Coordinates of C-alpha atoms in Angstrom, one line a residue:
X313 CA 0.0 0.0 0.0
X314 CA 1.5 3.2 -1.0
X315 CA 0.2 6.9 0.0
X316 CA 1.5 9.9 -1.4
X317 CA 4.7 7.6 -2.7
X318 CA 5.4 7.2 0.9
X319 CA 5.5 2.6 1.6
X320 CA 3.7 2.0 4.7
X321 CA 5.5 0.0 7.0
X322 CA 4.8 -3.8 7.1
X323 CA 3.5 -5.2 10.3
X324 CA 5.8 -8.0 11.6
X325 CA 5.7 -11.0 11.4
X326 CA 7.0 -11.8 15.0
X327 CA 3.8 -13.8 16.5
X328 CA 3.1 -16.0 13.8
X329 CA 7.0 -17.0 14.0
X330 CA 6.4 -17.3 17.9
X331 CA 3.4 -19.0 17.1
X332 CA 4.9 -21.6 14.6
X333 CA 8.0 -21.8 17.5
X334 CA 5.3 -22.9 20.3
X335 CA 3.7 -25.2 18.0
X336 CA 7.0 -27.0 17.2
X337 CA 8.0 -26.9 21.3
X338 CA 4.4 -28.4 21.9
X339 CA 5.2 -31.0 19.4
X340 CA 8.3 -31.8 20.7
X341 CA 6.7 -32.2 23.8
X342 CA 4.7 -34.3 23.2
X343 CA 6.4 -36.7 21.6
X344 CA 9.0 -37.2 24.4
X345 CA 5.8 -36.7 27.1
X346 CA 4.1 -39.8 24.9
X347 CA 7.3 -42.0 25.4
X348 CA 7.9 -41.5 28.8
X349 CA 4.0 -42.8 29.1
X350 CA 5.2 -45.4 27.5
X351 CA 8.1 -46.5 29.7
X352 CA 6.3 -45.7 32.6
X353 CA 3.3 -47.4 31.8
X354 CA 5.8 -50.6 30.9
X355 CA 7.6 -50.3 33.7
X356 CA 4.2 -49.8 35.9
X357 CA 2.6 -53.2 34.5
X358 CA 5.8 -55.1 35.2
X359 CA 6.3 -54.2 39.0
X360 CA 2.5 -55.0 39.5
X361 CA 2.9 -58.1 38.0
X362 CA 6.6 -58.6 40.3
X363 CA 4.3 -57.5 43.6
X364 CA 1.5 -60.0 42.7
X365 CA 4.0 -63.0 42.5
X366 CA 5.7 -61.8 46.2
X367 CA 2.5 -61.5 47.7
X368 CA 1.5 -65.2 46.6
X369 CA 4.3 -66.6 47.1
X370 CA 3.9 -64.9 50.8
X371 CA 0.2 -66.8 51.0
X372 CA 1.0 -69.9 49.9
X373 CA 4.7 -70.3 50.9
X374 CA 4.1 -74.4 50.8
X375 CA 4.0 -74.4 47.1
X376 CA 6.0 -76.5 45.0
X377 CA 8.2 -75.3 42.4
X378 CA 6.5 -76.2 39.4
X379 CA 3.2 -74.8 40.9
X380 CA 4.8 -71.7 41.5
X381 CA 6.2 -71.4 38.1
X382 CA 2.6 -72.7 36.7
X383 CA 1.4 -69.5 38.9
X384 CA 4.1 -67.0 37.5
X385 CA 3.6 -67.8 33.9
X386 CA -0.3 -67.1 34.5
X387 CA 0.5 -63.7 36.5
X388 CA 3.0 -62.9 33.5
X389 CA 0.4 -63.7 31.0
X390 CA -2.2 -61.6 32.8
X391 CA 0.0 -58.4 33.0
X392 CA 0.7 -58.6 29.8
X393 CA -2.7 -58.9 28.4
X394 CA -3.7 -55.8 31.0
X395 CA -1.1 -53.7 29.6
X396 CA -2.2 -54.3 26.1
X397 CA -5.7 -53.8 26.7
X398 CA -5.3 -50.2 28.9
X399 CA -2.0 -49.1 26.8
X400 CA -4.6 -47.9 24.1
X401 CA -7.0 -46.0 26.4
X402 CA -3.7 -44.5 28.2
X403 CA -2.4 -43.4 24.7
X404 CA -5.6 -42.1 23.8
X405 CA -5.8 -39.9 27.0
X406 CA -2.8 -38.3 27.0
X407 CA -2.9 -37.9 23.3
X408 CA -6.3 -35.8 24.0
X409 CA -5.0 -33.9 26.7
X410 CA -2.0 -33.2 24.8
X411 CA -4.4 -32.0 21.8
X412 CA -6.5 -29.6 23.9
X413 CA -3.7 -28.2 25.3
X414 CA -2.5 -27.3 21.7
X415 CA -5.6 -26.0 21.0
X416 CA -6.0 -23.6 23.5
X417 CA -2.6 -22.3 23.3
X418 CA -3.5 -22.2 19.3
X419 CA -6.7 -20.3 19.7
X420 CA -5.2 -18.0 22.6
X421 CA -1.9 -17.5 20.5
X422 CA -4.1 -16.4 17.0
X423 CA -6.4 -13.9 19.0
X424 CA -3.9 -12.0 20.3
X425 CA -1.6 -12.2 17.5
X426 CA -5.0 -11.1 15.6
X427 CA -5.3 -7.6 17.5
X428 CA -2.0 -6.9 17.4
X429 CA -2.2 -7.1 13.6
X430 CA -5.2 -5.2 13.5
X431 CA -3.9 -2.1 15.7
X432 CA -0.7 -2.8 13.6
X433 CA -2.6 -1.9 10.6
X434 CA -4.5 0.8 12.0
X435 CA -1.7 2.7 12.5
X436 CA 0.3 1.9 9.3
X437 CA -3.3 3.3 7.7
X438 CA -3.4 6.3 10.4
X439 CA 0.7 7.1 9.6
X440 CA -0.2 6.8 5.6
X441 CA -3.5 9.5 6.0
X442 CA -1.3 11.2 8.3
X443 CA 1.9 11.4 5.8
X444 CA -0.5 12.7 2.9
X445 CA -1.3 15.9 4.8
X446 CA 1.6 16.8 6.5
X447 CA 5.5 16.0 6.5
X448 CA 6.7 12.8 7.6
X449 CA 8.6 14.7 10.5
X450 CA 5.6 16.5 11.7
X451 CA 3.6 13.3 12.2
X452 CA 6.8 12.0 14.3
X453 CA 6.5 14.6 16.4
X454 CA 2.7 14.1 16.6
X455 CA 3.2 10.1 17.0
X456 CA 5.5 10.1 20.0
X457 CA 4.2 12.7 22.0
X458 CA 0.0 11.9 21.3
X459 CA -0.5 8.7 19.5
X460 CA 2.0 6.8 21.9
X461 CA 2.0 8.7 25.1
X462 CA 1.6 6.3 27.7
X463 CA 0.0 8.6 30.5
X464 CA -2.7 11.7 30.6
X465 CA -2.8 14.3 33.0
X466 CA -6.3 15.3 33.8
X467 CA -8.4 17.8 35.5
X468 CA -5.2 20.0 35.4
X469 CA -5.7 22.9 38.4
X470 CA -3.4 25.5 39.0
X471 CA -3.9 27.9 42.4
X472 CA -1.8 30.9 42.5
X473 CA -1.8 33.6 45.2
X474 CA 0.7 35.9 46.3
X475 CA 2.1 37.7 49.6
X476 CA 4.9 39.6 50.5
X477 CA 7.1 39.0 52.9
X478 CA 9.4 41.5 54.5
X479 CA 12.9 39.8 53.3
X480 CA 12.3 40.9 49.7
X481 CA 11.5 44.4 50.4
X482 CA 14.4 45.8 47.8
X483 CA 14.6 49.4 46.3
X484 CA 13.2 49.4 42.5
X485 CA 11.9 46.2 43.2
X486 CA 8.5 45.0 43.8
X487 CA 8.2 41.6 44.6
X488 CA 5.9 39.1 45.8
X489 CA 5.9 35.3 47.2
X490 CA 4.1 33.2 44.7
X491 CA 2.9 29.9 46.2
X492 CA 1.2 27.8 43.4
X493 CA -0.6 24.7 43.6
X494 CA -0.6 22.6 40.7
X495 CA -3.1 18.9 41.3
X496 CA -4.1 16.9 38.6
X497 CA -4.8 12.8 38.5
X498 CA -2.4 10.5 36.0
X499 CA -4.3 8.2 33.8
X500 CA -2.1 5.4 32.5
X501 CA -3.3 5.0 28.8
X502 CA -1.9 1.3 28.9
X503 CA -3.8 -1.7 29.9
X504 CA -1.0 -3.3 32.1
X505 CA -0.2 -1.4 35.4
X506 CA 3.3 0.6 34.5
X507 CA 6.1 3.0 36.6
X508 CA 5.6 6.5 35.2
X509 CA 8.2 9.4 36.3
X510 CA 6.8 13.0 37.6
X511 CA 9.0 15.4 36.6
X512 CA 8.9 19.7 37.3
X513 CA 11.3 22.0 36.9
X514 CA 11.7 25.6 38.3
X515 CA 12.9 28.6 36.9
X516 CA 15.5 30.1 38.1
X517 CA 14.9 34.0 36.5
X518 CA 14.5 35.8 40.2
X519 CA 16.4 33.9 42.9
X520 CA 16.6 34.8 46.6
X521 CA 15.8 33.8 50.3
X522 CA 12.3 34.1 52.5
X523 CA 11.9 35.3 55.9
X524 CA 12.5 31.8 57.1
X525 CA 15.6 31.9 55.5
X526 CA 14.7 29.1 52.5
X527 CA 15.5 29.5 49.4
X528 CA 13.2 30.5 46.5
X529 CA 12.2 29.4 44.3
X530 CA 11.7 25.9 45.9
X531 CA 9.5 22.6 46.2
X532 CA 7.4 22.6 49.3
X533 CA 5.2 19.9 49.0
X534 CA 4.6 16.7 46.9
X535 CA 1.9 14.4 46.9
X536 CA 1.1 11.2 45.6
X537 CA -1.8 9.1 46.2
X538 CA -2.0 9.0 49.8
X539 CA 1.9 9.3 50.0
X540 CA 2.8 13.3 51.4
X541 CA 6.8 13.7 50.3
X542 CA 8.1 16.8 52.6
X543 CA 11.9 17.9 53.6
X544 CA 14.3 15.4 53.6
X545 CA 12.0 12.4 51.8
X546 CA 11.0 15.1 49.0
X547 CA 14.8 16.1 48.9
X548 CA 15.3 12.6 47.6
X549 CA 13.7 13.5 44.7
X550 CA 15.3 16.6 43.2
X551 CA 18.1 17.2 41.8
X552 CA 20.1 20.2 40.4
X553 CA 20.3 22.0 43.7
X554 CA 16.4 21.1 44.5
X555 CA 15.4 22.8 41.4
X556 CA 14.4 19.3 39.5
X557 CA 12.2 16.9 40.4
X558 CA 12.0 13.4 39.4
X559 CA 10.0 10.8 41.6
X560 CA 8.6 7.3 39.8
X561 CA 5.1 7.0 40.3
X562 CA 3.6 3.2 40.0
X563 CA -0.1 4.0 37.7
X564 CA -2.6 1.1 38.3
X565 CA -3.9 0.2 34.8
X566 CA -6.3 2.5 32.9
X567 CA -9.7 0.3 34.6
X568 CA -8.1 1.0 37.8
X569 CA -8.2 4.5 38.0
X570 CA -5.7 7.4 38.5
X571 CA -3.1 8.5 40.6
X572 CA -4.1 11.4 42.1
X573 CA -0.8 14.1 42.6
X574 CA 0.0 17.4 43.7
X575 CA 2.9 19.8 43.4
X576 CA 3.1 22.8 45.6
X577 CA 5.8 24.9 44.7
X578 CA 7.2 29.0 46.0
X579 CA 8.9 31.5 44.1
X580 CA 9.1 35.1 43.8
X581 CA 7.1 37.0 41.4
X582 CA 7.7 40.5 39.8
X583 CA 4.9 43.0 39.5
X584 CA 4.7 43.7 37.0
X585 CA 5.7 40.8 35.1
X586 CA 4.3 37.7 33.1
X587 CA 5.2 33.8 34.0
X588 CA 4.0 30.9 32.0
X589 CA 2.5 27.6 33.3
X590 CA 3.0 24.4 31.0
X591 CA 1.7 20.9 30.7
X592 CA 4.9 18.2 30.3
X593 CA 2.4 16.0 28.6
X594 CA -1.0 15.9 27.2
X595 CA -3.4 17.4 29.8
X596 CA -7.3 17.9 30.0
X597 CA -9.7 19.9 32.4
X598 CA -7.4 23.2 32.9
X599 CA -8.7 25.1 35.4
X600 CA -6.4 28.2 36.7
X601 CA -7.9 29.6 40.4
X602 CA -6.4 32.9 41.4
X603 CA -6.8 33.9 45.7
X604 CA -6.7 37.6 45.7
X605 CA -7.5 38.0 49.3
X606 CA -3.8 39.3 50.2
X607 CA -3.3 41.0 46.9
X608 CA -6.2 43.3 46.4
X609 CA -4.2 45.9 44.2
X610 CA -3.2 43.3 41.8
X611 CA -4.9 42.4 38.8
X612 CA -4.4 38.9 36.4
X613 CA -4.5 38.4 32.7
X614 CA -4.5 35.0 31.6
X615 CA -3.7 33.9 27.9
X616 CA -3.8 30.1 26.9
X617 CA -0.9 28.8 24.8
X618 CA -3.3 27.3 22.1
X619 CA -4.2 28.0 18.8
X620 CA -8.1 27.8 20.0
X621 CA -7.3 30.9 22.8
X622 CA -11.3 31.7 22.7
X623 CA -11.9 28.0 24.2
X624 CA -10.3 29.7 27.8
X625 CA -13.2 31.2 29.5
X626 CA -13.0 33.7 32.7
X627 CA -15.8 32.4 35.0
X628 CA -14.9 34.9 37.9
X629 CA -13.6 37.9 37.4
X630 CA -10.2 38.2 37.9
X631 CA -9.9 34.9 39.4
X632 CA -11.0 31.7 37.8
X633 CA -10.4 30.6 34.5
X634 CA -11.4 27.5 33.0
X635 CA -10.1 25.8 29.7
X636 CA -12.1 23.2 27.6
X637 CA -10.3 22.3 25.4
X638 CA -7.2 19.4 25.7
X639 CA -3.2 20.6 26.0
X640 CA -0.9 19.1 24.6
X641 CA 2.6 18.7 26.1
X642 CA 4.6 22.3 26.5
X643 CA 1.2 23.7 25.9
X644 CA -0.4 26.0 29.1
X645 CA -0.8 29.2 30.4
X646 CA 0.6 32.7 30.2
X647 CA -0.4 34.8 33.6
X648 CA 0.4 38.3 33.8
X649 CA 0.3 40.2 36.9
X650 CA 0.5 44.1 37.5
X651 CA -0.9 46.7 39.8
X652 CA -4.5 48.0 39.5
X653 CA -4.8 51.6 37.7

């Protein structure tokens, strides 16, 4: 199949060769499973037919010899005839168990080699429509960070508000503590469970100290799930003088539900001045929350980082804002800040 010259890629061939590899292990199998039956079933018949001589030559032990050779050869006989008449059923057994066995893995094997091929083919058909509309390197970008992310970020919430604080009173300078709450839950997009890494970076444009003497901008809080990572345990986490964070997460699969996470994060903000909130990977449900209550001579602008910008709506004036409309990754929010006229 060709599009726009462009060959689709073949789907592989790798479980019909593991198929036809099982098959030939099965049959392999089987064959040494149906000789050892064999022996054993040989070998069973002969020590019954050894046992049944002891235990009447233990009954009768005034026997002569020739009775007791007249009694042997009849035992002998007897075993033998046994064997040949139950070697059949035996063989039949195990040959049927060995036959539904193949079946199953056969029939288990083809149905799951089945939708791979079909998802296979689904996307060599997506990747050919894709390829006729827009360059090849376009729709790679597009492929790894959509079509195969493995997690989603949704109900996306950000919660800013700032205060000041007395150990950033500079000259020419007016400048605020931000403290921003950023909670969303992680869907895994896979059907097995998988270990997903949480990863935030700060920026490092206005740098300095609080009136507890801790830096800023800084990491104050992370939560996963019903785990609360704080001081020294959420130190173990960030790197780059505390200003990266990287902490595995284990996502349930996708029927399980989400892993619900927050970030809570302080820096210093300058008024007036505009910051940017972004999404690492493909996020839903945006809703930006602004608390005013300490700030009443500030005002907020918020512009989404969209091509669809009418899709962000301001609920509340000057303070909520919600987003409809899905992010993808390095997508989000620009919020600018200055002091009412």
């Amino acid at each position: 199949m060709e599009i726009s010259g462009r060959k689709s890629s073949r789907p592989r061939d790798y479980l019909p060769s593991l198929f036809w590899t099982v098959m030939v292990a099965l049959g392999g199998l089987g064959v040494v499973g149906l000789y050892f039956s064999a022996t054993w079933h040989s070998r069973s018949q002969a020590q019954l037919r050894d046992d049944a001589i002891t235990d009447v030559s233990s009954a009768f032990r005034n026997l002569s010899y020739e009775q007791a050779e007249k009694i042997k050869n009849v035992l002998t006989k007897w075993g033998e005839r046994v064997s040949r008449e139950e070697f059949g059923p035996i063989l039949l057994r195990d040959g049927a168990i060995a036959l539904l066995i193949a079946v199953f893995i056969t029939v288990t094997i083809e149905l799951y080699a089945a939708r791979r091929l079909r998802m296979q083919v689904a996307q060599d058909v997506l990747s050919g429509v894709f390829n006729k509309i827009i360059p090849e390197e376009i729709f790679e970008e597009v492929k790894s960070q959509v079509i195969q992310a493995t997690a989603l970020r949704r109900d996306w919430k950000i919660k800013i508000s700032l205060s000041k604080d007395v150990a950033l009173n500079k000259p020419g300078y007016d400048l605020y503590v931000s403290t921003t709450i950023l909670s969303f839950g992680i869907e895994n997009l896979l059907s097995q469970p998988q270990r997903y890494p949480l990863s935030s970076g700060l920026s490092l444009d206005i740098t300095g100290t609080d009136s507890e003497g801790k830096q800023l901008p800084r990491y104050e809080k992370v939560t996963v799930g019903s785990d609360n990572f704080v001081g020294e345990k959420l130190a173990s986490h960030l790197s780059q003088e505390g200003v990266r964070l990287s902490m595995p997460i284990d996502l349930p699969s996708r029927i399980d539900g989400m892993v619900e996470s927050m970030i809570v994060i302080k820096e210093i903000i300058r008024v007036p001045d505009a910051f940017n909130w972004v999404t690492p990977m493909v996020a839903d449900g945006a809703t930006i929350d602004i608390d005013t209550t300490a700030t009443p001579d500030l005002s907020f602008t918020i512009e989404a980082y969209h091509p669809n910008k009418k899709k962000l709506k301001e609920t509340i004036a000057g303070q909520r804002w919600v987003f409809s409309e899905g992010m993808l990754p390095w997508q989000g929010f620009e919020v600018e800040v200055k002091k009412k006229a």
